[in-house]
Amino acid sequence: MASKVVLGARPKNFKKTLTVDLPEGGQGQIVISYLYRTRKEFGVLVDELTAAAGVPPPKSEAPDEVAFSLHAAISASVEKNAEYILRVADGWDLDAAWSLGTVRQLCDELPGAALAIIDTYRAAITEGRLGN
């Protein structure tokens, strides 16, 4: 039987069980404890992250003078994903302690899991999909 809806009774957090593909084949599960935000609060978070992600243009306009490093691009992506996950969640059921270092490790070793964590949060907050 469904519970009665009560406005203003917002949870501190909510948990979701994610199924992620593993590099060696098969799948694994991870339970993430997400921080609850209203849609408006989520909008503020995205605005803050977008403003913080501003990258200044290169000093030279000549395309051949702009160096590209895949390692640097991936490293920056891993770091930004880890920072984002720490802003939207407050724990997991992994044997590794919840910290910037372990979240960064997850983003580096299992990028699909990191994207699943990010996408699941967005869907839960913007579309109201809170149930498991």
Tab-separated table of C-alpha atoms in Angstrom:
chain	number	residue	atom	x	y	z
A	1	MET	CA	0.000	0.000	0.000
A	2	ALA	CA	1.327	3.416	-0.936
A	3	SER	CA	2.207	5.956	1.728
A	4	LYS	CA	0.386	9.236	2.040
A	5	VAL	CA	2.224	12.119	0.408
A	6	VAL	CA	3.293	14.795	2.888
A	7	LEU	CA	4.688	18.024	1.505
A	8	GLY	CA	7.668	19.478	3.355
A	9	ALA	CA	8.751	16.095	4.765
A	10	ARG	CA	11.892	15.907	2.701
A	11	PRO	CA	14.425	13.185	3.409
A	12	LYS	CA	18.055	13.998	4.233
A	13	ASN	CA	19.167	11.349	1.763
A	14	PHE	CA	17.956	8.360	-0.218
A	15	LYS	CA	19.602	5.154	-1.351
A	16	LYS	CA	19.717	3.602	-4.791
A	17	THR	CA	21.147	0.251	-5.831
A	18	LEU	CA	23.043	0.523	-9.105
A	19	THR	CA	24.068	-2.349	-11.337
A	20	VAL	CA	27.297	-1.626	-13.189
A	21	ASP	CA	29.293	-3.484	-15.821
A	22	LEU	CA	32.669	-4.762	-14.650
A	23	PRO	CA	35.778	-4.704	-16.885
A	24	GLU	CA	36.323	-8.470	-16.637
A	25	GLY	CA	32.713	-9.115	-17.646
A	26	GLY	CA	29.633	-9.575	-15.576
A	27	GLN	CA	28.023	-7.010	-13.382
A	28	GLY	CA	28.372	-5.709	-9.862
A	29	GLN	CA	26.111	-3.764	-7.554
A	30	ILE	CA	26.770	-0.716	-5.476
A	31	VAL	CA	24.395	1.027	-3.089
A	32	ILE	CA	24.823	4.798	-3.116
A	33	SER	CA	23.455	7.119	-0.462
A	34	TYR	CA	22.492	10.310	-2.285
A	35	LEU	CA	21.866	13.706	-0.728
A	36	TYR	CA	18.321	14.877	-1.325
A	37	ARG	CA	17.829	18.184	-3.146
A	38	THR	CA	14.724	19.781	-4.564
A	39	ARG	CA	14.746	20.478	-8.278
A	40	LYS	CA	15.536	24.148	-7.594
A	41	GLU	CA	18.401	23.210	-5.275
A	42	PHE	CA	19.725	20.863	-7.956
A	43	GLY	CA	19.611	23.777	-10.409
A	44	VAL	CA	21.715	25.863	-8.024
A	45	LEU	CA	24.234	23.006	-7.708
A	46	VAL	CA	24.528	22.632	-11.491
A	47	ASP	CA	24.939	26.399	-11.876
A	48	GLU	CA	27.729	26.392	-9.260
A	49	LEU	CA	29.515	23.486	-10.929
A	50	THR	CA	29.154	25.026	-14.374
A	51	ALA	CA	30.609	28.338	-13.178
A	52	ALA	CA	33.491	26.550	-11.451
A	53	ALA	CA	34.282	24.537	-14.597
A	54	GLY	CA	35.042	27.629	-16.679
A	55	VAL	CA	38.236	27.110	-18.613
A	56	PRO	CA	40.050	30.181	-19.903
A	57	PRO	CA	40.796	30.182	-23.622
A	58	PRO	CA	44.393	29.541	-24.660
A	59	LYS	CA	46.559	32.649	-24.925
A	60	SER	CA	47.324	31.910	-28.558
A	61	GLU	CA	44.648	31.631	-31.211
A	62	ALA	CA	46.832	29.480	-33.474
A	63	PRO	CA	45.413	25.913	-33.369
A	64	ASP	CA	48.833	24.330	-33.892
A	65	GLU	CA	50.076	26.010	-30.702
A	66	VAL	CA	47.405	24.471	-28.490
A	67	ALA	CA	48.833	21.291	-26.988
A	68	PHE	CA	46.510	18.400	-26.276
A	69	SER	CA	47.128	15.664	-23.758
A	70	LEU	CA	44.713	12.746	-23.474
A	71	HIS	CA	46.194	11.952	-20.070
A	72	ALA	CA	45.501	15.501	-18.849
A	73	ALA	CA	41.956	15.464	-20.268
A	74	ILE	CA	41.111	12.118	-18.668
A	75	SER	CA	42.723	13.136	-15.377
A	76	ALA	CA	40.639	16.306	-15.301
A	77	SER	CA	37.488	14.301	-16.078
A	78	VAL	CA	38.215	11.808	-13.279
A	79	GLU	CA	38.778	14.665	-10.828
A	80	LYS	CA	35.621	16.562	-11.822
A	81	ASN	CA	33.478	13.407	-11.689
A	82	ALA	CA	34.827	12.574	-8.214
A	83	GLU	CA	34.159	16.100	-6.980
A	84	TYR	CA	30.634	15.984	-8.403
A	85	ILE	CA	29.880	12.629	-6.786
A	86	LEU	CA	31.047	13.969	-3.420
A	87	ARG	CA	28.618	16.883	-3.817
A	88	VAL	CA	25.613	14.643	-4.536
A	89	ALA	CA	26.236	11.596	-2.328
A	90	ASP	CA	27.409	10.851	1.196
A	91	GLY	CA	28.302	7.172	1.187
A	92	TRP	CA	28.261	3.710	-0.374
A	93	ASP	CA	28.306	0.060	0.603
A	94	LEU	CA	31.804	-0.688	-0.750
A	95	ASP	CA	34.550	-2.060	1.492
A	96	ALA	CA	36.581	1.059	0.708
A	97	ALA	CA	35.939	4.067	2.962
A	98	TRP	CA	34.002	7.001	1.465
A	99	SER	CA	36.574	9.689	0.647
A	100	LEU	CA	37.785	11.836	-2.219
A	101	GLY	CA	40.591	9.348	-2.850
A	102	THR	CA	38.352	6.289	-3.090
A	103	VAL	CA	35.707	8.080	-5.159
A	104	ARG	CA	38.491	9.265	-7.461
A	105	GLN	CA	39.716	5.644	-7.674
A	106	LEU	CA	36.217	4.459	-8.624
A	107	CYS	CA	36.004	7.132	-11.339
A	108	ASP	CA	39.376	6.052	-12.727
A	109	GLU	CA	38.904	2.273	-12.511
A	110	LEU	CA	35.170	2.058	-13.298
A	111	PRO	CA	34.178	5.107	-15.354
A	112	GLY	CA	30.860	3.496	-16.260
A	113	ALA	CA	30.003	3.216	-12.569
A	114	ALA	CA	30.854	6.878	-12.040
A	115	LEU	CA	28.581	7.902	-14.916
A	116	ALA	CA	25.805	5.652	-13.564
A	117	ILE	CA	26.079	7.365	-10.170
A	118	ILE	CA	25.882	10.794	-11.808
A	119	ASP	CA	23.020	9.908	-14.192
A	120	THR	CA	20.980	8.135	-11.513
A	121	TYR	CA	21.161	11.179	-9.258
A	122	ARG	CA	20.070	13.542	-12.024
A	123	ALA	CA	17.105	11.322	-12.904
A	124	ALA	CA	16.075	10.937	-9.261
A	125	ILE	CA	16.134	14.672	-8.596
A	126	THR	CA	14.747	16.011	-11.881
A	127	GLU	CA	12.307	13.216	-12.729
A	128	GLY	CA	11.386	12.103	-9.225
A	129	ARG	CA	12.616	8.529	-9.566
A	130	LEU	CA	13.523	7.859	-5.947
A	131	GLY	CA	12.477	4.228	-5.572
A	132	ASN	CA	14.842	1.276	-6.097
